[in-house]
CSV table of C-alpha atoms in Angstrom, one decimal:
chain,number,residue,atom,x,y,z
A,14,MET,CA,-44.7,-40.4,-0.7
A,15,VAL,CA,-47.9,-39.0,0.5
A,16,LYS,CA,-49.7,-39.1,-3.0
A,17,LEU,CA,-48.6,-43.0,-2.4
A,18,LEU,CA,-49.9,-43.2,0.5
A,19,ILE,CA,-53.5,-41.6,-0.1
A,20,ILE,CA,-53.8,-44.5,-3.2
A,21,VAL,CA,-52.5,-47.7,-1.5
A,22,PHE,CA,-53.8,-47.2,2.5
A,23,PRO,CA,-57.3,-46.9,0.7
A,24,VAL,CA,-57.0,-50.1,-1.5
A,25,LEU,CA,-55.9,-51.8,1.6
A,26,LEU,CA,-58.5,-51.4,3.5
A,27,LEU,CA,-61.1,-52.4,0.5
A,28,VAL,CA,-59.3,-56.2,0.3
A,29,SER,CA,-60.0,-56.5,3.7
A,30,VAL,CA,-56.4,-55.8,4.9
A,31,PRO,CA,-56.4,-54.7,8.9
A,32,VAL,CA,-56.4,-50.8,9.7
A,33,ALA,CA,-53.1,-50.8,11.3
A,34,HIS,CA,-51.5,-53.7,8.8
A,35,ALA,CA,-52.5,-51.2,6.0
A,36,MET,CA,-51.2,-48.5,7.4
A,37,LEU,CA,-48.1,-50.3,8.2
A,38,GLY,CA,-48.0,-51.7,4.4
A,39,ALA,CA,-48.8,-48.4,2.5
A,40,THR,CA,-46.4,-47.1,5.0
A,41,ALA,CA,-43.6,-49.7,3.8
A,42,PHE,CA,-44.4,-49.4,0.0
A,43,ALA,CA,-43.9,-45.6,-0.3
A,44,LEU,CA,-40.4,-45.4,1.6
A,45,TRP,CA,-39.9,-48.4,-1.3
A,46,VAL,CA,-40.4,-46.2,-4.0
A,47,GLU,CA,-39.0,-43.6,-2.9
A,48,GLY,CA,-35.7,-45.4,-1.8
A,49,LYS,CA,-36.0,-44.6,1.7
A,50,PRO,CA,-34.6,-46.2,4.0
A,51,MET,CA,-36.9,-49.1,6.3
A,52,ALA,CA,-35.2,-48.2,9.3
A,53,VAL,CA,-37.6,-45.7,9.8
A,54,ILE,CA,-41.0,-47.7,10.0
A,55,ALA,CA,-38.8,-49.8,12.7
A,56,GLN,CA,-37.9,-46.1,14.5
A,57,ARG,CA,-41.4,-45.0,14.5
A,58,LEU,CA,-43.2,-48.2,15.4
A,59,TYR,CA,-40.8,-48.0,18.6
A,60,SER,CA,-41.2,-44.3,19.3
A,61,PRO,CA,-44.4,-43.8,20.4
A,62,THR,CA,-44.5,-46.7,23.1
A,63,GLN,CA,-41.8,-44.8,25.4
A,64,SER,CA,-44.6,-42.3,26.5
A,65,PHE,CA,-45.4,-42.0,29.7
A,66,PRO,CA,-48.7,-40.3,29.9
A,67,MET,CA,-49.8,-43.3,27.0
A,68,LEU,CA,-50.0,-45.3,30.2
A,69,ALA,CA,-53.1,-43.9,31.2
A,70,ILE,CA,-54.8,-45.7,28.5
A,71,PRO,CA,-53.9,-49.5,29.7
A,72,PHE,CA,-55.0,-48.4,33.1
A,73,PHE,CA,-58.2,-47.1,32.7
A,74,ILE,CA,-59.4,-49.6,30.6
A,75,LEU,CA,-58.4,-51.6,33.5
A,76,ALA,CA,-60.0,-49.9,36.1
A,77,GLY,CA,-63.4,-50.0,34.0
A,78,SER,CA,-63.1,-53.7,33.5
A,79,LEU,CA,-62.3,-54.2,37.2
A,80,MET,CA,-65.4,-52.3,38.1
A,81,MET,CA,-67.2,-54.0,35.8
A,82,SER,CA,-66.5,-57.2,36.9
A,83,GLY,CA,-68.5,-57.7,39.3
A,84,ARG,CA,-72.5,-57.1,40.0
A,85,PHE,CA,-72.4,-53.3,39.7
A,86,GLY,CA,-73.7,-53.7,35.9
A,87,GLU,CA,-76.9,-55.1,37.5
A,88,HIS,CA,-77.0,-52.3,40.5
A,89,LEU,CA,-76.7,-49.5,37.4
A,90,VAL,CA,-79.7,-50.9,35.6
A,91,THR,CA,-81.8,-50.8,39.2
A,92,ILE,CA,-80.3,-46.8,39.3
A,93,ALA,CA,-80.9,-46.2,35.6
A,94,LYS,CA,-84.6,-47.9,36.3
A,95,LEU,CA,-85.3,-45.4,39.1
A,96,LEU,CA,-84.2,-42.7,37.6
A,97,VAL,CA,-86.0,-42.7,34.1
A,98,GLY,CA,-88.3,-45.3,34.0
A,99,ARG,CA,-91.9,-43.8,34.8
A,100,PHE,CA,-91.3,-42.1,30.9
A,101,LYS,CA,-91.9,-43.8,28.1
A,102,GLY,CA,-89.7,-46.4,26.5
A,103,GLY,CA,-88.5,-46.4,30.0
A,104,LEU,CA,-86.0,-49.4,28.9
A,105,ALA,CA,-85.1,-47.5,25.8
A,106,GLN,CA,-84.3,-44.5,28.6
A,107,VAL,CA,-82.3,-46.8,30.7
A,108,SER,CA,-79.9,-47.3,27.8
A,109,ILE,CA,-79.6,-43.9,27.7
A,110,ILE,CA,-78.9,-42.7,31.6
A,111,GLY,CA,-76.8,-46.1,31.8
A,112,SER,CA,-74.4,-45.2,29.3
A,113,VAL,CA,-74.1,-41.5,30.7
A,114,MET,CA,-73.5,-43.4,33.6
A,115,PHE,CA,-71.2,-46.5,32.3
A,116,GLY,CA,-69.0,-44.2,30.7
A,117,GLY,CA,-67.4,-42.6,33.5
A,118,VAL,CA,-66.1,-46.2,34.3
A,119,SER,CA,-64.9,-47.6,30.7
A,120,GLY,CA,-64.3,-45.3,29.1
A,121,SER,CA,-64.8,-46.9,26.1
A,122,ALA,CA,-68.1,-47.3,23.3
A,123,VAL,CA,-67.1,-50.5,22.2
A,124,ALA,CA,-67.5,-52.2,26.0
A,125,ASP,CA,-70.3,-49.4,26.9
A,126,ALA,CA,-72.5,-51.2,23.4
A,127,SER,CA,-71.3,-54.7,24.7
A,128,ALA,CA,-72.3,-54.3,28.6
A,129,LEU,CA,-75.4,-52.7,28.3
A,130,GLY,CA,-76.9,-54.3,24.5
A,131,ASN,CA,-76.7,-57.9,26.6
A,132,ALA,CA,-78.4,-56.5,29.9
A,133,LEU,CA,-80.9,-54.2,28.1
A,134,ILE,CA,-81.7,-55.8,24.6
A,135,PRO,CA,-83.1,-59.1,25.4
A,136,VAL,CA,-85.4,-57.4,27.7
A,137,GLN,CA,-86.7,-54.8,25.5
A,138,LYS,CA,-87.7,-57.3,23.1
A,139,LYS,CA,-89.1,-59.4,25.6
A,140,GLU,CA,-91.1,-56.1,27.0
A,141,GLY,CA,-92.4,-56.2,23.1
A,142,TYR,CA,-89.6,-53.3,21.3
A,143,PRO,CA,-88.9,-53.7,17.8
A,144,GLY,CA,-85.4,-55.5,17.9
A,145,GLY,CA,-84.3,-52.4,15.2
A,146,PHE,CA,-85.1,-49.8,17.5
A,147,ALA,CA,-83.3,-51.4,20.7
A,148,ALA,CA,-80.4,-52.1,19.1
A,149,ALA,CA,-80.8,-48.7,17.7
A,150,VAL,CA,-81.1,-46.9,21.2
A,151,ASN,CA,-78.1,-49.0,22.4
A,152,ALA,CA,-75.5,-48.7,19.5
A,153,SER,CA,-76.1,-45.0,19.7
A,154,SER,CA,-76.2,-44.3,23.1
A,155,SER,CA,-73.0,-46.3,24.1
A,156,THR,CA,-71.2,-43.5,22.0
A,157,VAL,CA,-71.7,-40.7,24.9
A,158,SER,CA,-69.2,-42.6,26.8
A,159,VAL,CA,-66.2,-41.1,24.3
A,160,LEU,CA,-67.2,-38.1,25.7
A,161,ILE,CA,-67.6,-39.0,29.3
A,162,PRO,CA,-64.3,-38.5,31.7
A,163,PRO,CA,-62.0,-41.1,31.5
A,164,SER,CA,-62.8,-41.0,27.8
A,165,ILE,CA,-59.8,-43.0,25.4
A,166,PRO,CA,-60.3,-41.3,22.5
A,167,LEU,CA,-59.7,-38.2,24.1
A,168,ILE,CA,-56.4,-39.3,25.6
A,169,LEU,CA,-55.4,-40.2,22.3
A,170,TYR,CA,-56.6,-37.0,20.8
A,171,GLY,CA,-54.8,-35.2,23.3
A,172,LEU,CA,-51.3,-37.1,22.9
A,173,VAL,CA,-51.4,-36.7,19.3
A,174,SER,CA,-52.6,-32.7,19.4
A,175,ASN,CA,-50.1,-31.8,23.0
A,176,THR,CA,-53.4,-30.6,24.0
A,177,SER,CA,-54.1,-30.9,27.7
A,178,ILE,CA,-56.2,-34.3,28.4
A,179,ILE,CA,-57.0,-32.6,32.0
A,180,ASP,CA,-58.6,-29.7,29.6
A,181,LEU,CA,-60.7,-32.3,27.4
A,182,PHE,CA,-62.0,-34.3,30.2
A,183,VAL,CA,-63.6,-31.7,31.5
A,184,ALA,CA,-64.6,-29.9,28.2
A,185,GLY,CA,-66.3,-33.0,27.5
A,186,ILE,CA,-68.9,-33.1,30.1
A,187,LEU,CA,-71.4,-30.6,29.2
A,188,PRO,CA,-71.3,-32.0,25.3
A,189,GLY,CA,-71.3,-35.3,26.7
A,190,VAL,CA,-75.0,-34.4,28.6
A,191,MET,CA,-76.3,-32.8,25.9
A,192,LEU,CA,-75.6,-35.5,23.8
A,193,GLY,CA,-77.3,-38.0,26.4
A,194,ILE,CA,-80.3,-35.4,27.0
A,195,GLY,CA,-80.7,-35.2,23.3
A,196,MET,CA,-81.1,-39.2,22.6
A,197,PHE,CA,-83.5,-38.9,25.5
A,198,THR,CA,-85.5,-36.7,24.0
A,199,ALA,CA,-85.7,-38.9,21.0
A,200,VAL,CA,-86.4,-41.8,23.1
A,201,TRP,CA,-89.7,-40.9,24.2
A,202,TRP,CA,-90.7,-39.4,21.0
A,203,VAL,CA,-90.9,-42.6,19.3
A,204,ALA,CA,-91.6,-43.9,22.7
A,205,ARG,CA,-94.9,-41.9,22.1
A,206,ARG,CA,-95.4,-42.8,18.6
A,207,LEU,CA,-95.1,-46.8,19.1
A,208,GLY,CA,-97.0,-46.8,22.6
A,209,LEU,CA,-94.4,-48.6,24.0
A,210,PRO,CA,-94.7,-49.0,27.7
A,211,THR,CA,-92.7,-47.7,31.1
A,212,ALA,CA,-90.8,-49.5,33.3
A,213,GLU,CA,-91.4,-48.5,36.2
A,214,VAL,CA,-89.7,-50.1,39.4
A,215,PRO,CA,-92.1,-51.2,42.6
A,216,GLY,CA,-91.6,-49.9,45.4
A,217,GLY,CA,-89.1,-47.1,44.1
A,218,PHE,CA,-86.1,-45.8,46.1
A,219,ARG,CA,-87.6,-46.9,49.7
A,220,ALA,CA,-87.2,-50.6,48.4
A,221,TYR,CA,-83.9,-50.4,46.6
A,222,LYS,CA,-81.9,-48.6,48.9
A,223,ARG,CA,-79.2,-51.0,49.5
A,224,GLU,CA,-78.6,-50.5,45.1
A,225,LEU,CA,-78.2,-47.2,45.2
A,226,LEU,CA,-75.6,-47.5,48.2
A,227,HIS,CA,-73.8,-50.4,45.9
A,228,ALA,CA,-73.6,-47.7,42.9
A,229,ILE,CA,-72.2,-43.9,44.6
A,230,PRO,CA,-69.0,-45.6,44.9
A,231,ALA,CA,-68.6,-46.6,41.2
A,232,LEU,CA,-69.8,-43.5,40.0
A,233,LEU,CA,-68.2,-41.0,41.9
A,234,MET,CA,-65.2,-42.5,39.7
A,235,PRO,CA,-65.4,-39.8,37.1
A,236,ILE,CA,-65.9,-37.2,40.0
A,237,PHE,CA,-62.9,-38.9,41.7
A,238,VAL,CA,-60.7,-38.4,38.4
A,239,ILE,CA,-61.7,-35.0,37.5
A,240,GLY,CA,-61.2,-33.7,40.6
A,241,THR,CA,-57.8,-35.0,41.1
A,242,LEU,CA,-56.9,-33.7,38.1
A,243,ARG,CA,-58.0,-30.6,37.6
A,244,PHE,CA,-56.3,-29.6,41.8
A,245,GLY,CA,-53.4,-31.0,40.4
A,246,ILE,CA,-52.9,-33.2,42.7
A,247,ALA,CA,-51.5,-36.1,40.1
A,248,THR,CA,-51.2,-36.3,36.0
A,249,PRO,CA,-53.3,-38.7,34.2
A,250,THR,CA,-51.0,-41.3,34.2
A,251,GLU,CA,-51.0,-41.5,37.8
A,252,VAL,CA,-54.9,-41.1,38.1
A,253,SER,CA,-55.2,-43.8,36.2
A,254,VAL,CA,-53.4,-46.0,38.3
A,255,MET,CA,-54.9,-44.4,41.3
A,256,ALA,CA,-58.4,-45.4,39.4
A,257,VAL,CA,-57.5,-49.2,39.2
A,258,ALA,CA,-56.7,-48.9,43.1
A,259,TYR,CA,-59.9,-47.7,43.8
A,260,ALA,CA,-61.2,-49.9,41.2
A,261,LEU,CA,-60.1,-52.8,43.5
A,262,PHE,CA,-60.7,-51.3,46.9
A,263,VAL,CA,-65.2,-50.8,45.4
A,264,SER,CA,-65.1,-54.6,43.8
A,265,GLY,CA,-63.2,-56.4,46.7
A,266,VAL,CA,-64.3,-54.4,49.9
A,267,ILE,CA,-67.0,-53.0,49.5
A,268,TYR,CA,-69.3,-54.8,47.0
A,269,ARG,CA,-67.0,-58.2,47.8
A,270,ASP,CA,-67.9,-59.7,44.4
A,271,LEU,CA,-64.1,-59.4,43.2
A,272,THR,CA,-62.7,-63.0,42.9
A,273,LEU,CA,-58.8,-63.4,41.5
A,274,LYS,CA,-60.6,-65.5,38.4
A,275,ASP,CA,-62.4,-61.6,38.0
A,276,ILE,CA,-58.9,-60.1,38.3
A,277,TRP,CA,-57.3,-62.4,35.6
A,278,LYS,CA,-60.0,-61.8,32.8
A,279,ALA,CA,-60.1,-58.1,33.5
A,280,MET,CA,-55.9,-58.3,33.0
A,281,ILE,CA,-56.8,-60.5,29.9
A,282,ASP,CA,-59.1,-58.0,28.2
A,283,THR,CA,-57.3,-54.8,29.0
A,284,GLY,CA,-54.2,-56.5,27.2
A,285,VAL,CA,-55.9,-57.5,24.2
A,286,MET,CA,-57.3,-54.2,24.0
A,287,THR,CA,-54.7,-51.9,24.7
A,288,GLY,CA,-52.9,-54.3,22.3
A,289,ALA,CA,-55.4,-53.4,19.5
A,290,VAL,CA,-55.1,-49.3,20.3
A,291,LEU,CA,-51.0,-48.9,20.8
A,292,ILE,CA,-50.5,-51.1,17.3
A,293,ILE,CA,-52.4,-48.7,15.5
A,294,ILE,CA,-51.1,-45.6,17.1
A,295,MET,CA,-47.8,-47.7,16.3
A,296,ALA,CA,-48.5,-47.7,12.7
A,297,SER,CA,-49.9,-43.9,12.5
A,298,SER,CA,-47.0,-42.8,14.1
A,299,ALA,CA,-44.8,-44.2,10.9
A,300,ILE,CA,-47.5,-42.4,8.8
A,301,GLN,CA,-47.0,-39.1,11.2
A,302,TRP,CA,-43.3,-39.2,9.9
A,303,ILE,CA,-44.0,-39.0,6.0
A,304,LEU,CA,-46.7,-36.7,6.4
A,305,THR,CA,-44.0,-34.1,8.9
A,306,ALA,CA,-40.9,-35.2,6.0
A,307,GLU,CA,-43.3,-33.8,3.4
A,308,ARG,CA,-44.8,-30.6,5.5
A,309,THR,CA,-48.1,-32.0,4.6
A,310,PRO,CA,-50.1,-30.0,7.4
A,311,GLN,CA,-48.5,-26.9,6.7
A,312,THR,CA,-49.1,-27.2,2.6
A,313,LEU,CA,-53.3,-28.3,3.9
A,314,ALA,CA,-53.7,-26.0,6.0
A,315,ILE,CA,-52.4,-22.8,3.3
A,316,TRP,CA,-54.6,-24.7,0.7
A,317,VAL,CA,-58.0,-24.8,3.0
A,318,THR,CA,-57.3,-21.1,4.6
A,319,GLU,CA,-57.1,-20.2,0.8
A,320,THR,CA,-59.5,-21.5,-1.0
A,321,LEU,CA,-62.4,-21.1,2.3
A,322,SER,CA,-62.1,-18.0,2.9
A,323,GLU,CA,-64.2,-17.6,6.3
A,324,PRO,CA,-63.7,-20.1,9.1
A,325,TRP,CA,-67.2,-21.0,9.6
A,326,MET,CA,-66.4,-22.7,6.0
A,327,VAL,CA,-63.8,-24.5,7.3
A,328,ILE,CA,-65.2,-25.4,10.6
A,329,LEU,CA,-67.5,-26.9,8.3
A,330,ALA,CA,-65.5,-28.9,6.0
A,331,LEU,CA,-63.2,-29.9,8.6
A,332,ASN,CA,-66.7,-31.6,9.9
A,333,LEU,CA,-67.6,-33.3,6.9
A,334,VAL,CA,-64.4,-34.8,6.1
A,335,MET,CA,-64.7,-36.6,9.9
A,336,ILE,CA,-67.8,-37.7,9.3
A,337,ILE,CA,-67.2,-39.6,5.9
A,338,VAL,CA,-64.2,-40.7,7.8
A,339,GLY,CA,-65.7,-42.0,10.8
A,340,THR,CA,-68.1,-44.2,8.3
A,341,PHE,CA,-64.9,-46.2,7.6
A,342,LEU,CA,-62.1,-45.5,9.9
A,343,ASP,CA,-62.3,-47.1,13.5
A,344,LEU,CA,-62.5,-44.3,15.9
A,345,PRO,CA,-59.0,-44.2,17.2
A,346,ALA,CA,-57.4,-44.5,13.8
A,347,ALA,CA,-59.3,-42.1,12.4
A,348,VAL,CA,-57.7,-39.4,15.8
A,349,LEU,CA,-54.4,-40.5,15.3
A,350,LEU,CA,-54.2,-40.0,11.8
A,351,LEU,CA,-56.7,-36.7,11.3
A,352,GLY,CA,-55.6,-34.8,14.5
A,353,PRO,CA,-51.7,-34.0,13.2
A,354,LEU,CA,-53.7,-32.8,9.9
A,355,PHE,CA,-56.6,-30.9,11.5
A,356,VAL,CA,-54.9,-29.1,14.8
A,357,THR,CA,-52.5,-27.4,11.8
A,358,ILE,CA,-55.8,-26.2,10.2
A,359,ALA,CA,-57.3,-25.1,13.8
A,360,ASN,CA,-54.6,-23.2,14.3
A,361,ALA,CA,-54.5,-21.5,10.8
A,362,ILE,CA,-57.8,-20.2,12.1
A,363,GLY,CA,-58.0,-19.4,15.7
A,364,LEU,CA,-60.1,-22.5,16.2
A,365,ASP,CA,-59.9,-23.4,19.7
A,366,LEU,CA,-58.1,-26.8,19.9
A,367,VAL,CA,-60.5,-28.2,23.2
A,368,GLN,CA,-62.9,-27.3,20.6
A,369,LEU,CA,-61.4,-29.4,17.8
A,370,GLY,CA,-60.8,-32.2,20.0
A,371,LEU,CA,-64.3,-32.8,21.0
A,372,MET,CA,-65.4,-31.6,17.2
A,373,MET,CA,-63.5,-34.8,16.6
A,374,VAL,CA,-64.4,-37.4,18.7
A,375,VAL,CA,-68.2,-36.3,18.1
A,376,ASN,CA,-67.7,-36.8,14.9
A,377,LEU,CA,-65.8,-40.2,14.3
A,378,ALA,CA,-68.5,-40.9,17.2
A,379,VAL,CA,-71.3,-41.0,14.9
A,380,GLY,CA,-69.2,-43.7,12.3
A,381,LEU,CA,-69.7,-46.1,14.7
A,382,TYR,CA,-73.3,-46.9,14.3
A,383,THR,CA,-72.8,-45.5,10.9
A,384,PRO,CA,-72.5,-48.3,8.0
A,385,PRO,CA,-70.1,-49.9,6.7
A,386,VAL,CA,-67.8,-50.3,9.5
A,387,GLY,CA,-70.5,-49.0,12.3
A,388,THR,CA,-68.4,-51.2,15.7
A,389,THR,CA,-71.4,-50.5,18.0
A,390,LEU,CA,-73.9,-50.6,15.4
A,391,PHE,CA,-72.8,-54.2,14.5
A,392,ILE,CA,-72.8,-55.5,18.1
A,393,SER,CA,-75.9,-53.7,18.5
A,394,ALA,CA,-77.5,-55.8,15.4
A,395,ALA,CA,-76.0,-58.8,16.5
A,396,ILE,CA,-77.4,-59.0,20.1
A,397,ALA,CA,-80.6,-57.9,18.9
A,398,GLN,CA,-80.9,-60.6,16.4
A,399,THR,CA,-82.1,-58.1,13.8
A,400,GLY,CA,-81.3,-57.1,10.1
A,401,ILE,CA,-78.5,-53.7,9.9
A,402,GLY,CA,-81.3,-52.2,7.7
A,403,SER,CA,-83.7,-52.0,10.1
A,404,VAL,CA,-81.5,-50.3,13.0
A,405,VAL,CA,-80.2,-48.1,10.5
A,406,LYS,CA,-83.7,-46.8,9.8
A,407,SER,CA,-84.2,-46.5,13.6
A,408,LEU,CA,-81.5,-44.6,13.8
A,409,LEU,CA,-82.6,-41.6,12.1
A,410,PRO,CA,-83.5,-39.5,15.1
A,411,PHE,CA,-80.3,-40.4,16.9
A,412,TYR,CA,-78.9,-39.0,13.8
A,413,ALA,CA,-80.6,-36.0,13.5
A,414,VAL,CA,-79.7,-35.4,17.8
A,415,SER,CA,-75.8,-36.3,17.1
A,416,ILE,CA,-75.6,-33.7,14.1
A,417,VAL,CA,-77.3,-30.9,16.3
A,418,VAL,CA,-75.2,-31.0,19.1
A,419,LEU,CA,-72.0,-31.1,16.8
A,420,LEU,CA,-73.4,-27.9,15.4
A,421,LEU,CA,-73.5,-26.4,18.8
A,422,ILE,CA,-69.7,-27.8,19.7
A,423,SER,CA,-68.4,-26.6,16.5
A,424,TYR,CA,-69.9,-22.8,16.2
A,425,VAL,CA,-70.4,-22.0,20.4
A,426,PRO,CA,-67.1,-22.4,21.8
A,427,ALA,CA,-68.3,-21.4,25.0
A,428,LEU,CA,-70.4,-25.1,25.4
A,429,THR,CA,-66.3,-26.3,25.2
A,430,ILE,CA,-65.9,-24.5,28.3
A,431,TYR,CA,-62.9,-26.1,30.7
């Protein structure tokens, strides 16, 4: 059955079948050819929907949507300008700082790319920034949010690998900051070469105390999430519900810019995003049943450890596979497909599962701004109204930064401390 999956699934993707439907189609074909009962698909589609920890996903998405429905985005851009506007390429630096701060609210690279891209790319182009460079900064920096808590990809990995979501959240902070600093340095280097202007805000912090005060409550959300989880006050699912209540309080009472229309729109957006993720989770559950039934993870682990004698070679091979898969599959689907397979290999070579999770998320995040299926790449290029080729050319320094951070995470376990 596994051989049939390996053949049919890529073929369906090549003919533009959506990922979740391609998973289900390949699974159904494999079961039909092997004469297995089709009831397996129905059972496996239902099973993951009964997971209590899975509820954390829609609630964290809703919390981010509520927080960003008002003027918080404007305050965020102002604070970012105050922090980094004095540097060369200040507006591009704002994209990176904004992603680090925004990631702790949204937990989604796609949401980050869309929100900050629409706010910053047109302004950057107006100030003389090349469209390809502006789009490249937005496409790459938005992926920092997949490491900053509350990260939806880390939640998915924790669910499929039986790894503590709390540990993943804590371990993701340092690599996320490293990635942000690396991209900040890359932008500064490119900005000096291109002679890009600064973006200093007249009056400095003294003139913008109000914006700073408005931004602080929302920026405290990741601290609230991590603190509540780390001290065992609540489970991830309970914290996600508390985050929604916190978002309602901040937006409704402190900012006072949350209307019933905003709440309704946030709920609709959350339903759409949750549905897109959930159907992939359900479809991957059916594939995982076939892989487990034929002991594919165990067989793969034995083959890899016997073929590649050294653990560092196995880690390198895992990275290569993940970065290739990430260029063709969306991040959630890739995490759900590769997670169960790679966990067995990691256990075989003594690789910490939290470290593996961060490696996987960073690898697959690079795929978000790499052709042919780069989601943040196409979003940013569309906002900048520029060709994909010019964006990819401008992305080269950011690819280099991501690879360096990835290698550090892979071979220096102390960087994924939790």
